[in-house]
Coordinates of C-alpha atoms and ligand atoms in Angstrom, one line a residue:
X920 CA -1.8 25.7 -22.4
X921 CA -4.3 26.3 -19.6
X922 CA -7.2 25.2 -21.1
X923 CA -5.1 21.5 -22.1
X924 CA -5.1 21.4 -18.5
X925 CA -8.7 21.6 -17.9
X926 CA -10.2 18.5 -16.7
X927 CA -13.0 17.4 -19.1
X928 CA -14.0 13.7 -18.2
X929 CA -13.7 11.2 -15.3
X930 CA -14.2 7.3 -16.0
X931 CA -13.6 4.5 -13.7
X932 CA -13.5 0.8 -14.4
X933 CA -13.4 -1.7 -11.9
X934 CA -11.6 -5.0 -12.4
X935 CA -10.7 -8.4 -11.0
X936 CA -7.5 -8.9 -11.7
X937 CA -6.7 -13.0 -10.9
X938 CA -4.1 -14.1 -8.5
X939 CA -1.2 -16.4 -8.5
X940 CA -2.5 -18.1 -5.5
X941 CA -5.3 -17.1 -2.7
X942 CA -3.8 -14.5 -0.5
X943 CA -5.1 -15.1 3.0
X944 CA -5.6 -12.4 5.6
X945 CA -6.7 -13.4 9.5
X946 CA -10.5 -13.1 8.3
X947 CA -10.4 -12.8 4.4
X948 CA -9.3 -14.5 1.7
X949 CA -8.6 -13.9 -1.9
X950 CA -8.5 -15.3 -5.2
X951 CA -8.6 -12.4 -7.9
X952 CA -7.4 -8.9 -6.2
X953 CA -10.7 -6.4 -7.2
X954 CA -9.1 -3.1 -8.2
X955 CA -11.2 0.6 -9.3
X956 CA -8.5 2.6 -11.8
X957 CA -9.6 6.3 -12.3
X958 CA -8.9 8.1 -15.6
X959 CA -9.0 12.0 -15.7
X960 CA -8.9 13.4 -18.7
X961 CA -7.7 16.9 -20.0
X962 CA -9.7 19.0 -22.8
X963 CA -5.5 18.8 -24.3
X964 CA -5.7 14.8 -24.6
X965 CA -4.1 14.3 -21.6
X966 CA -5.0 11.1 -19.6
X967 CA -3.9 10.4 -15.8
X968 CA -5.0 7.3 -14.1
X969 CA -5.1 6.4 -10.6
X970 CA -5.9 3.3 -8.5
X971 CA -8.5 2.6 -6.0
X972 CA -7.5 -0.6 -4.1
X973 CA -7.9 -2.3 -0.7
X974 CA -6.8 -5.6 0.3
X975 CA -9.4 -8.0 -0.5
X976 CA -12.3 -5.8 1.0
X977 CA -13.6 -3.4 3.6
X978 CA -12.3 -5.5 6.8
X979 CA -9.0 -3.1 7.0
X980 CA -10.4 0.4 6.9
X981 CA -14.2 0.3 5.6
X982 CA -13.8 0.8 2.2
X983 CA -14.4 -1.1 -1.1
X984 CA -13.9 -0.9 -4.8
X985 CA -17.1 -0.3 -4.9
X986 CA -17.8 2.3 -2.3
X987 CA -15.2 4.2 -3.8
X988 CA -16.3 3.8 -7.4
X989 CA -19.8 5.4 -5.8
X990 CA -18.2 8.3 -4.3
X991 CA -15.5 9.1 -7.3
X992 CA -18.2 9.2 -9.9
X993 CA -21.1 10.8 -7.8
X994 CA -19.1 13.1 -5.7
X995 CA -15.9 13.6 -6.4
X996 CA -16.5 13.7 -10.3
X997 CA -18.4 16.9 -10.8
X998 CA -16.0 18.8 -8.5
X999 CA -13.2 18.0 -10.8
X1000 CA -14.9 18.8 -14.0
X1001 CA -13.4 22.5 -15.4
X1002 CA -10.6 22.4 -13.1
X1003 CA -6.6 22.3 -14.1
X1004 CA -5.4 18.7 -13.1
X1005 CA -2.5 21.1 -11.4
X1006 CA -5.1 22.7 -9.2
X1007 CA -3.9 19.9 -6.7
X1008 CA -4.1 21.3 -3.4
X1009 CA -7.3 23.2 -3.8
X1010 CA -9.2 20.2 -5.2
X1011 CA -8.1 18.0 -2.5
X1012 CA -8.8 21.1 0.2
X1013 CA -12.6 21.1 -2.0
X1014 CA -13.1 17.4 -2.0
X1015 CA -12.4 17.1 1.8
X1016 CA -15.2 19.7 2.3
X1017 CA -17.9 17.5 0.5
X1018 CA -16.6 14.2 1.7
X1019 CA -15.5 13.1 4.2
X1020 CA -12.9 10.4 5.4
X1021 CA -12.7 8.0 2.3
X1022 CA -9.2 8.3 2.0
X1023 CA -8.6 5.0 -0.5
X1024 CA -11.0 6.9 -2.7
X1025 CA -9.6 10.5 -2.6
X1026 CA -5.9 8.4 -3.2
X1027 CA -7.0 7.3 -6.7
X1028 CA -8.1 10.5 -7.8
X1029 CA -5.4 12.6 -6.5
X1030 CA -2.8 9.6 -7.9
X1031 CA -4.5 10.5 -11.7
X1032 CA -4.1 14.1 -11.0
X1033 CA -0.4 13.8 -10.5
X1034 CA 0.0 11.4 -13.6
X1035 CA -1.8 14.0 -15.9
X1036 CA -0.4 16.3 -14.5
X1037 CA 3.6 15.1 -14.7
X1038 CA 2.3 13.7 -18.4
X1039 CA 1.7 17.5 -19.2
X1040 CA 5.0 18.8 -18.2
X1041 CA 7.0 15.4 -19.9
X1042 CA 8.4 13.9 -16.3
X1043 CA 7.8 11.4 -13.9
X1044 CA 5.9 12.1 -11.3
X1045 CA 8.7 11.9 -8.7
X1046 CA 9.8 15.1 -10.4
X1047 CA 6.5 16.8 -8.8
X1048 CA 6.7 15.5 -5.6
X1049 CA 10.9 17.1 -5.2
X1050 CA 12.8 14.5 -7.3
X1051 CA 14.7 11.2 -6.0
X1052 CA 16.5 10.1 -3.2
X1053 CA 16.7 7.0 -4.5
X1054 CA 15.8 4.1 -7.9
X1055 CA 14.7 1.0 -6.2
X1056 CA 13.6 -0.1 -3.1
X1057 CA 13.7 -3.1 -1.2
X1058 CA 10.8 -5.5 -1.6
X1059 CA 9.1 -7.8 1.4
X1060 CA 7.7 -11.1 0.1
X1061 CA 4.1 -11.7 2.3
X1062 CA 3.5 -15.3 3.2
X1063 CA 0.2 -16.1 4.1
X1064 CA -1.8 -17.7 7.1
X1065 CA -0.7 -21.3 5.7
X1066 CA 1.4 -24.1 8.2
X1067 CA 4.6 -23.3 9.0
X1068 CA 6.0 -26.3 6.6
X1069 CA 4.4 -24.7 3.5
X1070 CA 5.5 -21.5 4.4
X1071 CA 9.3 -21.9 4.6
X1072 CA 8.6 -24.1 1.4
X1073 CA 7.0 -20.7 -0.3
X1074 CA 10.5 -18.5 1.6
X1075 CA 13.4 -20.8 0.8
X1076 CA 11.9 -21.3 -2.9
X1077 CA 11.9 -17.2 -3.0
X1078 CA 14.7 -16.8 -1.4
X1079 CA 17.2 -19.1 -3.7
X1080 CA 15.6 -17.4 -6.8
X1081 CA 17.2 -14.1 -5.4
X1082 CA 13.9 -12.4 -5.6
X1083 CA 13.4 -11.2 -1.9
X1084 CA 15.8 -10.6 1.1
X1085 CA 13.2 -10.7 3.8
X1086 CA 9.6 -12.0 4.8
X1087 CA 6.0 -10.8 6.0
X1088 CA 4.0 -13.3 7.5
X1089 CA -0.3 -13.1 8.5
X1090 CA -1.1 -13.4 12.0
X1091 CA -4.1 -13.4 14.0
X1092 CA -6.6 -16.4 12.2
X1093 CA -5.4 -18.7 14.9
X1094 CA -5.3 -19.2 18.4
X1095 CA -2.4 -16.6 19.3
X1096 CA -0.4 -20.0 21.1
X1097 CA -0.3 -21.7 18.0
X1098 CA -0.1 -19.0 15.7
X1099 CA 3.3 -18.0 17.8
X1100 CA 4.3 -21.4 17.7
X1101 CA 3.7 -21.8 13.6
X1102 CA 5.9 -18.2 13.7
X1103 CA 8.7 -19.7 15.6
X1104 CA 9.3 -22.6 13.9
X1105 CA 9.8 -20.3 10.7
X1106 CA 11.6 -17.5 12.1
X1107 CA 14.1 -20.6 13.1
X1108 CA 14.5 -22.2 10.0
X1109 CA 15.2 -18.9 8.1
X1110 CA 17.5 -17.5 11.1
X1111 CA 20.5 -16.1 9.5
X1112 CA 18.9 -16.5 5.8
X1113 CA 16.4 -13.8 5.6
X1114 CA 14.4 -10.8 7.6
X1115 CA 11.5 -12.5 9.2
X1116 CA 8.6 -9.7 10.0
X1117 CA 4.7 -10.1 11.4
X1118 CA 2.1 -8.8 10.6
X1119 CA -1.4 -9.1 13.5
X1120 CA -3.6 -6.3 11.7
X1121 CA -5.0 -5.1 15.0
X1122 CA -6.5 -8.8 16.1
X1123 CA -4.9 -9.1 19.3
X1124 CA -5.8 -6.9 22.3
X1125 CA -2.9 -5.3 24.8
X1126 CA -2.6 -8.6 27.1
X1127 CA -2.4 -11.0 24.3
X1128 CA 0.1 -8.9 22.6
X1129 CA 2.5 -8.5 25.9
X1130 CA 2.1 -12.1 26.4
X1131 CA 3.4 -13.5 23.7
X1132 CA 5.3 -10.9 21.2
X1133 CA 8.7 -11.5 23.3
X1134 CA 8.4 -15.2 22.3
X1135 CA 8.3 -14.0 18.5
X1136 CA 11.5 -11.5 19.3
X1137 CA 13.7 -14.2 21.0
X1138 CA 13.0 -16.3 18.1
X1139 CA 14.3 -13.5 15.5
X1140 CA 11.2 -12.0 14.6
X1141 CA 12.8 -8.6 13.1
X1142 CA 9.5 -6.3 13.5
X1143 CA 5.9 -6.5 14.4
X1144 CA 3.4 -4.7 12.9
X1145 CA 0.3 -3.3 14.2
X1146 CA -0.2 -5.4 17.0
X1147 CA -3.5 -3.8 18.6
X1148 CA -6.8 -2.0 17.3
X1149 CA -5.4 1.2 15.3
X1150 CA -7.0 3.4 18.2
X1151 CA -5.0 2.0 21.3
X1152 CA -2.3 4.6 20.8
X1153 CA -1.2 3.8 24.5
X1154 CA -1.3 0.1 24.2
X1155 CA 0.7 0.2 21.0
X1156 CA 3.2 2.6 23.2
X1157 CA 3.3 0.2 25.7
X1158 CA 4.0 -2.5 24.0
X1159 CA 6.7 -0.7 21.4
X1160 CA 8.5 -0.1 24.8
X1161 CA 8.3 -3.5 25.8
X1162 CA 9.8 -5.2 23.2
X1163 CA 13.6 -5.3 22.0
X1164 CA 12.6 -5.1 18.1
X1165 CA 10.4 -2.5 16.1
X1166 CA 7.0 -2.3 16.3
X1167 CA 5.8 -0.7 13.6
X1168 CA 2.0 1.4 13.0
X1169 CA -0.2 1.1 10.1
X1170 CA -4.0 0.2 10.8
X1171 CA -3.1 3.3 13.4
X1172 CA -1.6 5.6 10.9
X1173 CA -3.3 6.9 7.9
X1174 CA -3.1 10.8 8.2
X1175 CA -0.3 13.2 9.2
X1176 CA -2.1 14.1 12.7
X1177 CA -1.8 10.5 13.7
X1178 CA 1.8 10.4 12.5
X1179 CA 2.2 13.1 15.0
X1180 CA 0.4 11.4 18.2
X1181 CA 2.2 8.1 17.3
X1182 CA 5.7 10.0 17.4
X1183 CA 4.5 12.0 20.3
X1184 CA 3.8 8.8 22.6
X1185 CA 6.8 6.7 20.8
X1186 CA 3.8 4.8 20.0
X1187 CA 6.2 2.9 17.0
X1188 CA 9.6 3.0 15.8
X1189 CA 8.4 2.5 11.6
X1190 CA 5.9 3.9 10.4
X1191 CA 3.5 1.7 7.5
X1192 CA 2.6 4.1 4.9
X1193 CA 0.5 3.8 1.9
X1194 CA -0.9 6.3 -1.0
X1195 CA -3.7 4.9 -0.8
X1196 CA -4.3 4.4 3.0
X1197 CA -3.0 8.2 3.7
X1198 CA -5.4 9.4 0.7
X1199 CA -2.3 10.1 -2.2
X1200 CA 1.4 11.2 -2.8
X1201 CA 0.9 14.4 -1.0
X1202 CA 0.0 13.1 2.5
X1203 CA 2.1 10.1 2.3
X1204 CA 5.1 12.6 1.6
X1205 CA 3.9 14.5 5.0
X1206 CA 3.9 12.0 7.3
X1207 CA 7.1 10.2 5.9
X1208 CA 8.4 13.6 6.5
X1209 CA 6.7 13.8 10.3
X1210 CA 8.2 10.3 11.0
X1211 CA 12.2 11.6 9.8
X1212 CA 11.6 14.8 11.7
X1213 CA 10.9 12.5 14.5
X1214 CA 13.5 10.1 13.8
X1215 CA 11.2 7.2 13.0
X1216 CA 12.0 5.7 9.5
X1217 CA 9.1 4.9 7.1
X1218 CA 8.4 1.7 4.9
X1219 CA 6.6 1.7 1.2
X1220 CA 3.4 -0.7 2.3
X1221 CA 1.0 -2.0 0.4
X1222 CA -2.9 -2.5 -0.3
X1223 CA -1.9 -5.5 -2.6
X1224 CA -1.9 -2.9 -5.8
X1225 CA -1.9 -3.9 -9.0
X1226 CA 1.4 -2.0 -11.2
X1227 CA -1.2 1.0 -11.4
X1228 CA -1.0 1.7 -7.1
X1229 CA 2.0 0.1 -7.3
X1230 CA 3.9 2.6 -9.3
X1231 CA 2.0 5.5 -7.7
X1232 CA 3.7 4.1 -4.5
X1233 CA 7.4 3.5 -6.4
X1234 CA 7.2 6.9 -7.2
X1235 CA 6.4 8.0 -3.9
X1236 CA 8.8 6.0 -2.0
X1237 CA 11.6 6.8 -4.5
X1238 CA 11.0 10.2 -3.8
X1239 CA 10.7 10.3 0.1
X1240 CA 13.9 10.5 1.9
X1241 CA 12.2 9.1 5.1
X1242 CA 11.3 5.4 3.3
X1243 CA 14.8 3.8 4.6
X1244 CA 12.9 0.8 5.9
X1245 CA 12.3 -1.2 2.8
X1246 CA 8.8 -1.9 0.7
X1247 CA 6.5 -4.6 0.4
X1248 CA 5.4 -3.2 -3.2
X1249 CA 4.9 -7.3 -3.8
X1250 CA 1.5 -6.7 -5.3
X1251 CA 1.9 -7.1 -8.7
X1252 CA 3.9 -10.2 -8.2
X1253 CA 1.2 -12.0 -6.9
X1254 CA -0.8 -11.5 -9.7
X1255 CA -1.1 -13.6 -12.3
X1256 CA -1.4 -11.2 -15.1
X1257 CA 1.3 -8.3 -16.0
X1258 CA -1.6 -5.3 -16.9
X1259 CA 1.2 -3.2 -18.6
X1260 CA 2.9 -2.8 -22.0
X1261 CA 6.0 -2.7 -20.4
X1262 CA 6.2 -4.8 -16.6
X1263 CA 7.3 -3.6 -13.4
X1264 CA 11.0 -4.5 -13.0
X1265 CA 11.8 -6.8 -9.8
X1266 CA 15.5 -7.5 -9.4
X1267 CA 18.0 -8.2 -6.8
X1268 CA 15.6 -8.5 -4.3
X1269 CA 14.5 -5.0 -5.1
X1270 CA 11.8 -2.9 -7.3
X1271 CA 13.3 -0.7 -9.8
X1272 CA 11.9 2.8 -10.9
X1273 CA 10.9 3.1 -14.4
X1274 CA 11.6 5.4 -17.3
X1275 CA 9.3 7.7 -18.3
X1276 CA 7.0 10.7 -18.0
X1277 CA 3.9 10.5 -15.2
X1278 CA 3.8 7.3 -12.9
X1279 CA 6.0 5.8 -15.9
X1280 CA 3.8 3.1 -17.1
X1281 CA 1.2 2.1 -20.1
X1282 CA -1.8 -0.4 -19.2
X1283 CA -2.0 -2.7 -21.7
X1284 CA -5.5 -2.2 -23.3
X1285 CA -6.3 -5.9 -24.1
X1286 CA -5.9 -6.5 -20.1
X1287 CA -7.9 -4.0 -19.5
X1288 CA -10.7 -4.8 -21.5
X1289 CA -10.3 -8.5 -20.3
X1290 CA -10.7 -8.4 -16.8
X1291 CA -13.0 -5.6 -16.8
X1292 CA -16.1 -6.5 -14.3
X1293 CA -18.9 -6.3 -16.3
Ligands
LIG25 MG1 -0.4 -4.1 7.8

């Protein structure tokens, strides 16, 4: 049995997986979401696979899928090699000494550890990480950067095929007057209808943000997320206490010592947290468990994962009592091609835990092969 366990080969493949339409971010646009998936596999035949994955490139945090394709196969590779795929904590404590920051990286290794892992044993990887405190979880539909006509188009056409309750929308590619104003007019129409939420991915600094965010909150605007740079701590506090609705953290929250600070200064009342941001399951459990100790709920974000991240982060959500504030696990929706055997299941406005031993899914190998970056 021990030696099944032993690691005995790491592959990664990156792809370009094509999207339904271009997802636009204040600065970046995409067309085809570029993803890295891991494999590690087990001298027993076992096969865990995790995803590498940022949204459309390095703007957010610095990586790539092709940074962390470097430092997977050159430097986190030969310290897996020999070791048990449930030698968790040590490996990560061992990768952490030889590299450093990375975090997106380190996520899609430590995601394929948990798959083999749970494959091993026969159950889903929730199973590892304490079991469930819930099946499905709310899912956010993002709108992009587009004029506030197309956008409610995109909401109402969403909202009347039942598939989402509430909205993200892109700030911070226009002038922050008429960016507010595009916002408005949507938060109006869909007053009543559905959740409206922003998102300003650290674009603004503090005086733009107190100057106009209580325009967006009178017009319903249900949270606001990540206003300033992730490093103003004390603006973010400042402005959190400003406003009458939820400000919540992510570009300033991606390990549990800055889910500490932020609770300390009240610096958000949500906390944004994603497997791959926060570096895998393990971390992302800590600081949703920081933010309930603190009384500050979570929400399942997203890097725009393809069903790979995206089921990591189900199974993570599922199993973390502190995620009462909804998902935007939207990723695979936008994409235009379903990489699994099996798909995802979206209903009801909500994403639905599968069946199954590790992170519960099968990549379909035809996909695989197809959109495979040569
Ligand atoms: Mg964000």
């Amino acid at each position: 049995m021990s030696d099944d366990l032993r690691i005995d080969r790491v592959e990664t493949v990156l792809l370009d997986i094509p999207l339904r339409r271009p997802h636009r971010f204040a600065r970046a646009s995409m067309d085809a979401q570029p993803v890295l998936y891991v494999f590690v596999r087990t001298a027993g035949g076992l096969t865990g696979v995790g995803e590498g994955v940022v949204p459309g490139g390095p703007w957010w945090g610095g990586e790539s899928v092709e940074t962390m394709q470097l430092v997977v196969e050159r430097f986190i590779a030969p310290i897996l090699l020999g070791r048990r795929v449930d030698d968790i904590h040590a490996i990560v404590r061992d990768v952490t000494d030889v590299v450093a920051a990375n975090l997106y990286a380190k996520a899609a290794v430590e995601v394929a550890l948990h798959d083999a892992w749970a494959r091993g044993l026969g159950v889903p990887v929730h199973t590892l990480l304490g079991g469930l405190a819930r099946t499905s979880i709310p899912v956010t539909w993002a709108l992009g950067t587009e004029p506030a006509p197309v956008v409610i188009e995109e909401a109402l056409g969403k909202l009347d095929a039942g598939l989402h309750r509430s909205f993200k929308l892109k700030m911070g590619a226009q002038e922050p007057a008429d960016d507010v104003a595009r916002i408005c007019a949507v938060a109006e129409k869909l007053a009543g209808v559905a959740g409206v939420r922003v998102d300003i991915n650290a674009r603004w600094d503090r005086l733009t943000a107190l100057t106009h965010l209580p325009k967006l909150a009178q017009a319903g605007v249900e949270m606001i997320e990540q206003p300033v740079h992730g490093s103003e701590i004390d603006a973010l506090a400042e402005i959190n206490a400003a406003l009458p609705v939820p400000v919540m953290a992510d570009e300033a929250l991606r390990t549990p010592s800055d889910a500490i600070r932020i609770a300390d200064r009240r610096a958000a009342d949500i906390f944004a947290v994603k497997t791959t941001k926060c570096g895998g399951l393990r971390a992302s459990m800590e600081i949703a468990a920081i933010g309930a100790a603190a009384g500050i709920p979570s929400h399942g974000a997203t890097s725009i994962e393809s069903p790979v991240g995206t089921a990591a982060s189900l199974q993570f959500a599922c199993a973390a009592p502190g995620v009462t504030w909804g998902s935007e696990l939207f990723g695979p929706l936008l994409m235009a091609e379903e990489m699994l055997v099996e798909p995802l299941r979206y209903a009801d406005g909500e994403l639905h835990l599968p069946d199954g031993p590790g992170l519960g899914i099968e990549l379909d190998p035809d996909k695989l092969r197809a959109f495979r970056r040569d």
